[in-house]
mmCIF file of N, CA and C in Angstrom:
data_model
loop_
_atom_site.group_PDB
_atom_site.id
_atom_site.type_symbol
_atom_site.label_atom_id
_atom_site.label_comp_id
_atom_site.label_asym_id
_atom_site.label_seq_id
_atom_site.Cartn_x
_atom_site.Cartn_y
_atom_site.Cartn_z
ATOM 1 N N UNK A 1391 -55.172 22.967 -3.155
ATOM 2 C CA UNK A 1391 -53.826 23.507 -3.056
ATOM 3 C C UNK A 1391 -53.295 23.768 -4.454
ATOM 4 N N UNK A 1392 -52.922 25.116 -4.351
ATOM 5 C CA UNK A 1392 -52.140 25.489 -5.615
ATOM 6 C C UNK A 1392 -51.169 24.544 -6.320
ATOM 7 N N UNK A 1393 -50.836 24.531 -7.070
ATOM 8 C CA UNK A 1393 -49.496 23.525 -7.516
ATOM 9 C C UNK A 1393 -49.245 24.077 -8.975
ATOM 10 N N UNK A 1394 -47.851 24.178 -9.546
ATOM 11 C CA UNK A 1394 -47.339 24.248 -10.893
ATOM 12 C C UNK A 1394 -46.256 23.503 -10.559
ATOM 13 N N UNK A 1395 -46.483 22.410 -12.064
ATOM 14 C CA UNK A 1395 -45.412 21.258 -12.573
ATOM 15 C C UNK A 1395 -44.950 21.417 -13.740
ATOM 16 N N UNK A 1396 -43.359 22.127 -13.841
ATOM 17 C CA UNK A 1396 -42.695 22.584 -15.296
ATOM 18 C C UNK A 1396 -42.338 20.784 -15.490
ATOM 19 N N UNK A 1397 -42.477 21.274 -17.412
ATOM 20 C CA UNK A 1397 -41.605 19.673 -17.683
ATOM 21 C C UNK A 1397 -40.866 20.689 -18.917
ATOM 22 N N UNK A 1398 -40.225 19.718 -19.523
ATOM 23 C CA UNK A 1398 -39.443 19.739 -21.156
ATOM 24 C C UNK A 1398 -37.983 20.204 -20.798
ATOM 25 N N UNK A 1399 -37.764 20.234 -19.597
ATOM 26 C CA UNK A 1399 -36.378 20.938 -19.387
ATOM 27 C C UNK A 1399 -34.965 19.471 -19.955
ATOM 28 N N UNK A 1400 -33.770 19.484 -20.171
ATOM 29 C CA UNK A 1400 -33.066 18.290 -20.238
ATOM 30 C C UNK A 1400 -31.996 18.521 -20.793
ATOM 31 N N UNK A 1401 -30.893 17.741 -21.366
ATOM 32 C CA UNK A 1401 -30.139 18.726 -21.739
ATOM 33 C C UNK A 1401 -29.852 18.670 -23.225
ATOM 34 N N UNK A 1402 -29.078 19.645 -23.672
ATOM 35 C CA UNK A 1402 -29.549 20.543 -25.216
ATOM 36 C C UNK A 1402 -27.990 20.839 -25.677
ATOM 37 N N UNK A 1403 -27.733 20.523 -27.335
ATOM 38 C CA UNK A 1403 -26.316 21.302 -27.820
ATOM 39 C C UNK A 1403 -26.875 22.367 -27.833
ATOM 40 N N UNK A 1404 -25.672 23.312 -27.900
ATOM 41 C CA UNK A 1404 -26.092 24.711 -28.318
ATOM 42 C C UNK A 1404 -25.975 24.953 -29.935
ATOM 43 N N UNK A 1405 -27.057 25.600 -29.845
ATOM 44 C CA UNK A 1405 -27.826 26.214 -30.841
ATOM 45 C C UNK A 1405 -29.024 25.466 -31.413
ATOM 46 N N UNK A 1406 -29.324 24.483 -29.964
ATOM 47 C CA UNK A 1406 -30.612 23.739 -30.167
ATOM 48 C C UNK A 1406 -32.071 24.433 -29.710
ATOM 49 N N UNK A 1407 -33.140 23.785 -29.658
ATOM 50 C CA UNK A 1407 -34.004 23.691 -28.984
ATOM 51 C C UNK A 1407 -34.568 23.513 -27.727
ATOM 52 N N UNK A 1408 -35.539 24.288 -26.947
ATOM 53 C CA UNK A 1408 -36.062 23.307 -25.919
ATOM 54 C C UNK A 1408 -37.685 23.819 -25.836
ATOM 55 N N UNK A 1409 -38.340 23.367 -25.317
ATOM 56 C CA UNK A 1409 -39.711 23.507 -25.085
ATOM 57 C C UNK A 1409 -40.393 23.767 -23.694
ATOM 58 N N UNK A 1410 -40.591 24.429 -22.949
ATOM 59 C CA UNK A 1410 -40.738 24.115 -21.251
ATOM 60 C C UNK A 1410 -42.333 24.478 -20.949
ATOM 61 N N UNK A 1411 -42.809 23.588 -20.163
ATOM 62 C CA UNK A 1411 -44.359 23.769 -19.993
ATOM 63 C C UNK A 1411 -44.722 23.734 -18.785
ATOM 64 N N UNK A 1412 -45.322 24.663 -18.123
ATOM 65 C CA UNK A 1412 -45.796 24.723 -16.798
ATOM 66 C C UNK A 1412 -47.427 24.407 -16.972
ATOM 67 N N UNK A 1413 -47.925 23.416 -16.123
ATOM 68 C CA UNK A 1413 -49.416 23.311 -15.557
ATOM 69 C C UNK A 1413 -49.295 23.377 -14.134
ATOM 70 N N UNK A 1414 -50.715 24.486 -14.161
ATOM 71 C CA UNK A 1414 -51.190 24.434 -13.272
ATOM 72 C C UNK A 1414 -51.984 23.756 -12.628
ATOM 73 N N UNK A 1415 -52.915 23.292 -11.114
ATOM 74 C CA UNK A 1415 -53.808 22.833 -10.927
ATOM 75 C C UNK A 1415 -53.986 22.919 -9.429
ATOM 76 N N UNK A 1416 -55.573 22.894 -9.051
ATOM 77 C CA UNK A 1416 -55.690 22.915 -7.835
ATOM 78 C C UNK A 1416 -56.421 24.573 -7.874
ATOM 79 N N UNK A 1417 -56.326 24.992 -8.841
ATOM 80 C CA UNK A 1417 -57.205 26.598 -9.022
ATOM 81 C C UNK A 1417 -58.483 26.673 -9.949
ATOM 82 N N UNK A 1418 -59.004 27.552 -9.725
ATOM 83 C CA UNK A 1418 -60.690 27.739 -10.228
ATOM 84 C C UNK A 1418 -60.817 29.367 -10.580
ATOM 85 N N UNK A 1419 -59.452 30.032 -10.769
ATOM 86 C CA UNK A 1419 -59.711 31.411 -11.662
ATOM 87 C C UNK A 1419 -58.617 31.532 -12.492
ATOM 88 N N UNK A 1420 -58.028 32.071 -12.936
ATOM 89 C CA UNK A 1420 -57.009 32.511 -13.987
ATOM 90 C C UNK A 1420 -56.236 33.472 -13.470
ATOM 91 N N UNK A 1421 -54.623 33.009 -13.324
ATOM 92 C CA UNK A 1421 -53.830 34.120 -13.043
ATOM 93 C C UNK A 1421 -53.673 34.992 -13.643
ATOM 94 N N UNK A 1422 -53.218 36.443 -13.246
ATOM 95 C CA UNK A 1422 -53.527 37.432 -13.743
ATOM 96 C C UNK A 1422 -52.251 37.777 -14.581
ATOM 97 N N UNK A 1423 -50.709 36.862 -14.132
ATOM 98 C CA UNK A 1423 -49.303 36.549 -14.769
ATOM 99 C C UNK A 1423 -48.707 35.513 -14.414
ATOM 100 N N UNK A 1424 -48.358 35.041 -15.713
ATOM 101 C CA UNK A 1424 -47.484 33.708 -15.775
ATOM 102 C C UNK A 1424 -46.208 34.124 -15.857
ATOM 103 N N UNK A 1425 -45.288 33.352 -15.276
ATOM 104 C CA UNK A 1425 -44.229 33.074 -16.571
ATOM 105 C C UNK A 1425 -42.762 32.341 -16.136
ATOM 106 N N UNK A 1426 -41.745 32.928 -16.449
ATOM 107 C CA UNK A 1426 -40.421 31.970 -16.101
ATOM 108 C C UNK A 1426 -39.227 32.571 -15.244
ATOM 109 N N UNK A 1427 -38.593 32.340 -14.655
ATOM 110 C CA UNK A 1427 -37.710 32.950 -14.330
ATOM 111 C C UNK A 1427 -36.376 31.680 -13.940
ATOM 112 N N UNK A 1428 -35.273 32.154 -13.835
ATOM 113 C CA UNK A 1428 -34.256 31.231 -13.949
ATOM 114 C C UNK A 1428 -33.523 31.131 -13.161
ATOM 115 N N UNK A 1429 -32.501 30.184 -12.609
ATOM 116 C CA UNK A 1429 -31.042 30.455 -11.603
ATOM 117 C C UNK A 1429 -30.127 30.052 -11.960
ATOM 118 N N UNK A 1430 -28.733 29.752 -12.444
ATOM 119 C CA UNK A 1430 -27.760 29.213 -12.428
ATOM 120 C C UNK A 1430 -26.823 29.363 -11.593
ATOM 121 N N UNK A 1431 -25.856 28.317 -11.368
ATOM 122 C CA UNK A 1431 -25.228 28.353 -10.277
ATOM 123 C C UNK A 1431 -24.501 29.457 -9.837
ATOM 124 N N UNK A 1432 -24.509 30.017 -8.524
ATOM 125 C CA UNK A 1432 -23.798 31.088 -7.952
ATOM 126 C C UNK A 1432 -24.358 32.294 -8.503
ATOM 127 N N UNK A 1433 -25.463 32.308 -9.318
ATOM 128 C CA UNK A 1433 -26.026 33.814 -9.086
ATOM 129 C C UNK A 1433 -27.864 33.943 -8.930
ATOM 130 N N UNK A 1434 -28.411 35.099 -8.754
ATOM 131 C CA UNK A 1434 -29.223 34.768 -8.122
ATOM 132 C C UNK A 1434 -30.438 34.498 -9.261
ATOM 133 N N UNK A 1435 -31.893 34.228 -8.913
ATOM 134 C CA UNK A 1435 -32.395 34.075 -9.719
ATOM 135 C C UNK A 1435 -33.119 35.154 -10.560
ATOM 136 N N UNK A 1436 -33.648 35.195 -11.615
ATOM 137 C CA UNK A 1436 -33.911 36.152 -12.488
ATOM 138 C C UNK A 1436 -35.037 35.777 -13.830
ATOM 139 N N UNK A 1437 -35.577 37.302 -13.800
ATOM 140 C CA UNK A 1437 -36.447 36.625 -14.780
ATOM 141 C C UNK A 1437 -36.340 36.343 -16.297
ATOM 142 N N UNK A 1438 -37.115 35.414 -16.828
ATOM 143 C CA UNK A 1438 -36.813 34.769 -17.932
ATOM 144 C C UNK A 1438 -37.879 35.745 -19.273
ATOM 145 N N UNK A 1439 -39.156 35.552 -18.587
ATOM 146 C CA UNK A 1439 -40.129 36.382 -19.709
ATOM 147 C C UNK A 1439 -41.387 35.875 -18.576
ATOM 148 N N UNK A 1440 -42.274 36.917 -19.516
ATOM 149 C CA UNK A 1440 -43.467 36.752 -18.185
ATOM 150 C C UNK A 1440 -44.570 37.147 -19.490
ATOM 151 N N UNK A 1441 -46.071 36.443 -19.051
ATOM 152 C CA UNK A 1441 -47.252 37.068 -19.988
ATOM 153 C C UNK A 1441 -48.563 37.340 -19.113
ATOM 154 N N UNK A 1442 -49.251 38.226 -19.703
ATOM 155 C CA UNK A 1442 -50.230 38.412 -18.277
ATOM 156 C C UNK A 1442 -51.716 37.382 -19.295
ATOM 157 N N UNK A 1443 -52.700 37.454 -18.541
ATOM 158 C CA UNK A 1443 -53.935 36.954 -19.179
ATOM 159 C C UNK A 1443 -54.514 37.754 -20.617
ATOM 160 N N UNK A 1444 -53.763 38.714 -20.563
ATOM 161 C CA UNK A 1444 -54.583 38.998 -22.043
ATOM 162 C C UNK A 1444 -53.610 39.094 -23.273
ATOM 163 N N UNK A 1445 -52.623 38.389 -22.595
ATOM 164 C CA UNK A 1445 -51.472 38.234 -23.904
ATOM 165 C C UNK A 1445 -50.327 39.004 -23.569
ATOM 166 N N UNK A 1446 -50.219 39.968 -22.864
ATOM 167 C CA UNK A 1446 -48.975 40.786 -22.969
ATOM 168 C C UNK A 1446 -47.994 40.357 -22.435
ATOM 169 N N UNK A 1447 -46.660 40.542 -23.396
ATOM 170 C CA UNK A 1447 -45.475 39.583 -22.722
ATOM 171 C C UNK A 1447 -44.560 41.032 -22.349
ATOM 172 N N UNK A 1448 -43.499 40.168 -21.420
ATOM 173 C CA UNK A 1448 -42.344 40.853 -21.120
ATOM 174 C C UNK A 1448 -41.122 39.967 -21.193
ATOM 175 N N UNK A 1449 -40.154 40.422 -22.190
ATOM 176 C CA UNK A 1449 -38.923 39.468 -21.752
ATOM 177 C C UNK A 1449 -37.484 40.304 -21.314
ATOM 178 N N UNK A 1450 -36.609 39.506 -20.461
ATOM 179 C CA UNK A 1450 -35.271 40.061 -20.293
ATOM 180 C C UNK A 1450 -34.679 40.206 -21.475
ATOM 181 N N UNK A 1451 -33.472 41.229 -21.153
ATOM 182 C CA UNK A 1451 -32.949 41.848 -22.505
ATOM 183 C C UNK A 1451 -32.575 40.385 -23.471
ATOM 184 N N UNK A 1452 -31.862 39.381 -22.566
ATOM 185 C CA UNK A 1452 -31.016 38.647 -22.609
ATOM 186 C C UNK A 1452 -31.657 37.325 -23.473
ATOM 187 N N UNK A 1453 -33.207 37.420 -23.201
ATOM 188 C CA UNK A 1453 -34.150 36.633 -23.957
ATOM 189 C C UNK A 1453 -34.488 36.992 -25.428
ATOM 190 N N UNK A 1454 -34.661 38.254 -25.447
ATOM 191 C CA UNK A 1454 -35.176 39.079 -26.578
ATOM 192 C C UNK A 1454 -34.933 38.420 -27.660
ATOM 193 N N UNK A 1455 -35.342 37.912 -28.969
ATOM 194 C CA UNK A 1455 -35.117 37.101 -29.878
ATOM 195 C C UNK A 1455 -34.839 35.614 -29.781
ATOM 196 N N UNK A 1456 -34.630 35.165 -28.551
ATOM 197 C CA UNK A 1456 -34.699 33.152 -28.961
ATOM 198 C C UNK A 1456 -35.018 32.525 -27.729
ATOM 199 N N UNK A 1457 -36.240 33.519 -27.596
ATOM 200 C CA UNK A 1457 -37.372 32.855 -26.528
ATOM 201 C C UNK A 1457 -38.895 33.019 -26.961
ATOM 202 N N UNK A 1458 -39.791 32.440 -26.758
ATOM 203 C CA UNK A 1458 -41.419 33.172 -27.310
ATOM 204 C C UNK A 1458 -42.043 32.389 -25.942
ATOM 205 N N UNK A 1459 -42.336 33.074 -24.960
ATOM 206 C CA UNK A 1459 -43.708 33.244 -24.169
ATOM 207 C C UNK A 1459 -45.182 32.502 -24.361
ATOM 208 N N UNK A 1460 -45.634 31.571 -24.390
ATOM 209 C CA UNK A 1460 -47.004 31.596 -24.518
ATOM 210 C C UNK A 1460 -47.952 31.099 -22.954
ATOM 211 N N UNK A 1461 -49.496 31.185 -23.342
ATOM 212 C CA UNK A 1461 -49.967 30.370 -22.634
ATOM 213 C C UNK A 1461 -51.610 30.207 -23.090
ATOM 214 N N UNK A 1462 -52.204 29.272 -22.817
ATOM 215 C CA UNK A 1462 -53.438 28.697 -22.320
ATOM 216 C C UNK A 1462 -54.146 28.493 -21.585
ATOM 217 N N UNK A 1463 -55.077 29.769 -21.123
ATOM 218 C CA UNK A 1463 -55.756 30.115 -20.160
ATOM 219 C C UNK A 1463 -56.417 29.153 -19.731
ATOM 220 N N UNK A 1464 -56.906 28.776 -20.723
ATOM 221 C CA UNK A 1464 -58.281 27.419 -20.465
ATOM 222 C C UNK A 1464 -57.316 26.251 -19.938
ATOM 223 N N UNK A 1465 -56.517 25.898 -20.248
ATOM 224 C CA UNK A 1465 -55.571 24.896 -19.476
ATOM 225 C C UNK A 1465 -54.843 25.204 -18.274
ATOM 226 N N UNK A 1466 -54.727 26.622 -18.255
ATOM 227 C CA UNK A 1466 -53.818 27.040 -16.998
ATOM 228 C C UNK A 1466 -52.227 26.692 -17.497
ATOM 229 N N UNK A 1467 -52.386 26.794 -18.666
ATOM 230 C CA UNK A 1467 -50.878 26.159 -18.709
ATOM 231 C C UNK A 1467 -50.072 27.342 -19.378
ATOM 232 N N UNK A 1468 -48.756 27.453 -18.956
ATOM 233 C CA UNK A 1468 -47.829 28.775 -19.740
ATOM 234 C C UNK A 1468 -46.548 27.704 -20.381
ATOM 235 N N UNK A 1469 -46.229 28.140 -21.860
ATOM 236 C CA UNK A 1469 -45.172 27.865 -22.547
ATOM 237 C C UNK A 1469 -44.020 28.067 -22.598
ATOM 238 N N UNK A 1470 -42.529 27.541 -22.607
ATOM 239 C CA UNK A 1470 -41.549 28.822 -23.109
ATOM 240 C C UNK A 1470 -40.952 27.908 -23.990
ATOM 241 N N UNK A 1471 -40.829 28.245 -25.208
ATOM 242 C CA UNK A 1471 -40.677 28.381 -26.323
ATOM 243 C C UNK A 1471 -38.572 28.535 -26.705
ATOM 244 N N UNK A 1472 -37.478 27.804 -26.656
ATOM 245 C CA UNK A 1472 -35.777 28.619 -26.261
ATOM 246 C C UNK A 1472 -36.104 27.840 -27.711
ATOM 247 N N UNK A 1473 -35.016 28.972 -28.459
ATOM 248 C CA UNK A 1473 -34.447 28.870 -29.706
ATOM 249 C C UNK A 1473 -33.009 28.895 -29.664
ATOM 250 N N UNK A 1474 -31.851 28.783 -30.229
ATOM 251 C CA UNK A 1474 -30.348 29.280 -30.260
ATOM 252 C C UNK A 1474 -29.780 28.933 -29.360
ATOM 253 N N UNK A 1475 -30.219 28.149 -28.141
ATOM 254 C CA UNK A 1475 -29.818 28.107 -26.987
ATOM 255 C C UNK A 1475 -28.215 28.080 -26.812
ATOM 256 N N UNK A 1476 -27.830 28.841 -25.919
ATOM 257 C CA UNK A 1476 -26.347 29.176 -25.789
ATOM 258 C C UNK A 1476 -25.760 28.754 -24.058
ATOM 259 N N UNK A 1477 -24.480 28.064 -24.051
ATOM 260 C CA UNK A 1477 -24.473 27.729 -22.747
ATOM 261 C C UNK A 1477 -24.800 28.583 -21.297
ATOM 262 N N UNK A 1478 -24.576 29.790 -21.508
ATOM 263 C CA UNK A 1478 -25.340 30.303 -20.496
ATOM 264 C C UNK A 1478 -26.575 30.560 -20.322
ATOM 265 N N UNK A 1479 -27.111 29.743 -20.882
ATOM 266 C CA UNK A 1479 -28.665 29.808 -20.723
ATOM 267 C C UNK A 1479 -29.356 28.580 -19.682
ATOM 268 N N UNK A 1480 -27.533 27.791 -19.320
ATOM 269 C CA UNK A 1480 -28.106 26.866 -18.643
ATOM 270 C C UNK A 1480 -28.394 26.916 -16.925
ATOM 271 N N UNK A 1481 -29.346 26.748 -16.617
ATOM 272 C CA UNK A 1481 -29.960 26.950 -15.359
ATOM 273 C C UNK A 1481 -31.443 26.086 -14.691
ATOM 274 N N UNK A 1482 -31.857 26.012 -13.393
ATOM 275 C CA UNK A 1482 -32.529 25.780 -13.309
ATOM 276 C C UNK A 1482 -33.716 27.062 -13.509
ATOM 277 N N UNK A 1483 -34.881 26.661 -14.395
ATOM 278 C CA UNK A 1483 -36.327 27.007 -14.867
ATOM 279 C C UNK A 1483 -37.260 26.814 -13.795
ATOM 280 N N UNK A 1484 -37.604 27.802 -13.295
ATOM 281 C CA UNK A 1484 -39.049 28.203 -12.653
ATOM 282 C C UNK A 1484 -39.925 28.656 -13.208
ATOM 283 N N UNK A 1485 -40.814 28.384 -13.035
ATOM 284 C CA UNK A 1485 -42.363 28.853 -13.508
ATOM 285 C C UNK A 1485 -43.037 29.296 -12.274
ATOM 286 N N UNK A 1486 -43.699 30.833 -12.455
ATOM 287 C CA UNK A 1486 -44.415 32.080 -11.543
ATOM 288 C C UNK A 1486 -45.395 32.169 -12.000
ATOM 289 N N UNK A 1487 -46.343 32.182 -11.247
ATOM 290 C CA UNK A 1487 -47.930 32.218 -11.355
ATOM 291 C C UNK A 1487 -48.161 34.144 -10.350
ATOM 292 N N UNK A 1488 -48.770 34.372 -11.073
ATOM 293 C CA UNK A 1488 -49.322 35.745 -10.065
ATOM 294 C C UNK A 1488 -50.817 35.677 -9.710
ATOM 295 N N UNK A 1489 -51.871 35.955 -8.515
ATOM 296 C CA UNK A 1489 -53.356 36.248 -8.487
ATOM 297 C C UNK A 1489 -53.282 37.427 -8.008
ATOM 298 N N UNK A 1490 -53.693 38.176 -8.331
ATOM 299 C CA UNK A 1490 -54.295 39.396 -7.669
ATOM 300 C C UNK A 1490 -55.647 39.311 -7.170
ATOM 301 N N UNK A 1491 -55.849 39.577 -6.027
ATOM 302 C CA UNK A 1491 -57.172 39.337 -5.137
ATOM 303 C C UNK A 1491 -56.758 40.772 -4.493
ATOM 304 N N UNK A 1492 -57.719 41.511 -4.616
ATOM 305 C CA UNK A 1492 -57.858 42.725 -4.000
ATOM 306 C C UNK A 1492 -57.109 43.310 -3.745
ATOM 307 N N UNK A 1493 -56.113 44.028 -4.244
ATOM 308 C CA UNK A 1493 -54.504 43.948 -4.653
ATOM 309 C C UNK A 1493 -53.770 43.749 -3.459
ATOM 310 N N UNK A 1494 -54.080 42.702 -3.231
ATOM 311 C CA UNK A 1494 -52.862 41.667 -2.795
ATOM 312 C C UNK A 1494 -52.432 40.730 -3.702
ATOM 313 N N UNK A 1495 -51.051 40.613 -3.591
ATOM 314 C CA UNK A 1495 -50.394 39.562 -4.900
ATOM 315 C C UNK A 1495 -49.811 38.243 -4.113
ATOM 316 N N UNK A 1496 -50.786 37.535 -4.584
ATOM 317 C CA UNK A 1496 -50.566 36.056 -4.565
ATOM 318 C C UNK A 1496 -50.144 35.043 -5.319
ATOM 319 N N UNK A 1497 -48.593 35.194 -4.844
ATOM 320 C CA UNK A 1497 -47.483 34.270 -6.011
ATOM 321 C C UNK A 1497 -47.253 32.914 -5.841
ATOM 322 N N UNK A 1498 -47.370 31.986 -6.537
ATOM 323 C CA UNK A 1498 -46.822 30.596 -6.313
ATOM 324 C C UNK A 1498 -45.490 30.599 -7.644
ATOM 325 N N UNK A 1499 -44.886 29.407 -7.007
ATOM 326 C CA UNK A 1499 -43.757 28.946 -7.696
ATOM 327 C C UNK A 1499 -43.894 27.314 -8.070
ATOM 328 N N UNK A 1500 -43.152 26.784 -8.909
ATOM 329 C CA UNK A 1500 -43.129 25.608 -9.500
ATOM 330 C C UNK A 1500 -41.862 25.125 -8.461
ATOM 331 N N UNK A 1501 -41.513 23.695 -9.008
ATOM 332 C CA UNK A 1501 -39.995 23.306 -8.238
ATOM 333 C C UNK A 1501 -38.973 23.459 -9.219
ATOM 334 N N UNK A 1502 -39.104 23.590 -10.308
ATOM 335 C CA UNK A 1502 -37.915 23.947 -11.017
ATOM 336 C C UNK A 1502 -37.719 23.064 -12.100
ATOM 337 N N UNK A 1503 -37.412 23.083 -13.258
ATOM 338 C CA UNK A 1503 -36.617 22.063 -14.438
ATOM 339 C C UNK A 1503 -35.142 22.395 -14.549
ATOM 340 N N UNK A 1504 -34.099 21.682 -14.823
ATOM 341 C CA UNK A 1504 -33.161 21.942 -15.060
ATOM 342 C C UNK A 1504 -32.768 21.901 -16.268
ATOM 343 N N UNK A 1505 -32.444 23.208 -17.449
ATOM 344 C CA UNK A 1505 -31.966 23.245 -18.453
ATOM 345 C C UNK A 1505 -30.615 23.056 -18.416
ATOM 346 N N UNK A 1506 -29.798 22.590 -19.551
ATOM 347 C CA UNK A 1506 -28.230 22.106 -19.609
ATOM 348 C C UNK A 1506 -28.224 22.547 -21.306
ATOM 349 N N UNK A 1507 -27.217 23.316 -21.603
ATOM 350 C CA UNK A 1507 -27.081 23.703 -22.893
ATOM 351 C C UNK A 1507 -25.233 23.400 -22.734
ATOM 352 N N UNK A 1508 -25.308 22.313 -23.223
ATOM 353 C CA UNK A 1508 -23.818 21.839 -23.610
ATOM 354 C C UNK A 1508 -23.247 20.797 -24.717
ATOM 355 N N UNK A 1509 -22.478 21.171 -25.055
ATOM 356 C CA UNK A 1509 -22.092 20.217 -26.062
ATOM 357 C C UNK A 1509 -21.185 18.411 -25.741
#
């Protein structure tokens, strides 16, 4: 059984740091996209930044400069990297796995970390 477990989420002043790490396990190929996506209260969820297996990232406008994407194929594991963090950045953190099997897209989800950017 598939499974992803985010950690590093907790809470943060602003214009701090955070670190967030998704592992995977329970798989025997390499997703074809990782990455994050977010919710805070009363709106819906959305994505954070995403990277596929050969490196290529995508981030929301809103990320662009004080976020960095990574991951580790060989671990199954994807990074996210928050710099500047500003209170609306606070939300619960998901981590998205994509497989493509014969193009059908086979998505799993994590349960969530909760980021808090407050003073």
């Amino acid at each position: 059984q598939v499974q992803l477990v985010e950690s590093g989420g907790g809470l943060v002043q602003p214009g701090g740091s955070l670190r967030l790490s998704c592992a995977a396990s329970g798989i025997s190929f390499s997703f074809n996209v990782m990455g994050w996506y977010r919710q805070a209260p009363g709106k819906e969820r959305e994505l954070v930044a995403t990277i596929t297996s050969d490196g290529s990232t995508i981030y929301a406008d809103s990320m662009n400069g004080h976020a960095t994407i990574s991951r580790d194929n060989a671990k199954n594991t994807v990074y996210l990297q928050m710099n500047s963090l500003k209170p609306e950045d606070t939300a619960v953190y998901y981590c998205y796995a994509l497989h493509l099997v014969r193009a059908v897209h086979h998505t799993y989800w994590g349960q969530g970390t909760q980021v808090t950017v407050s003073s």
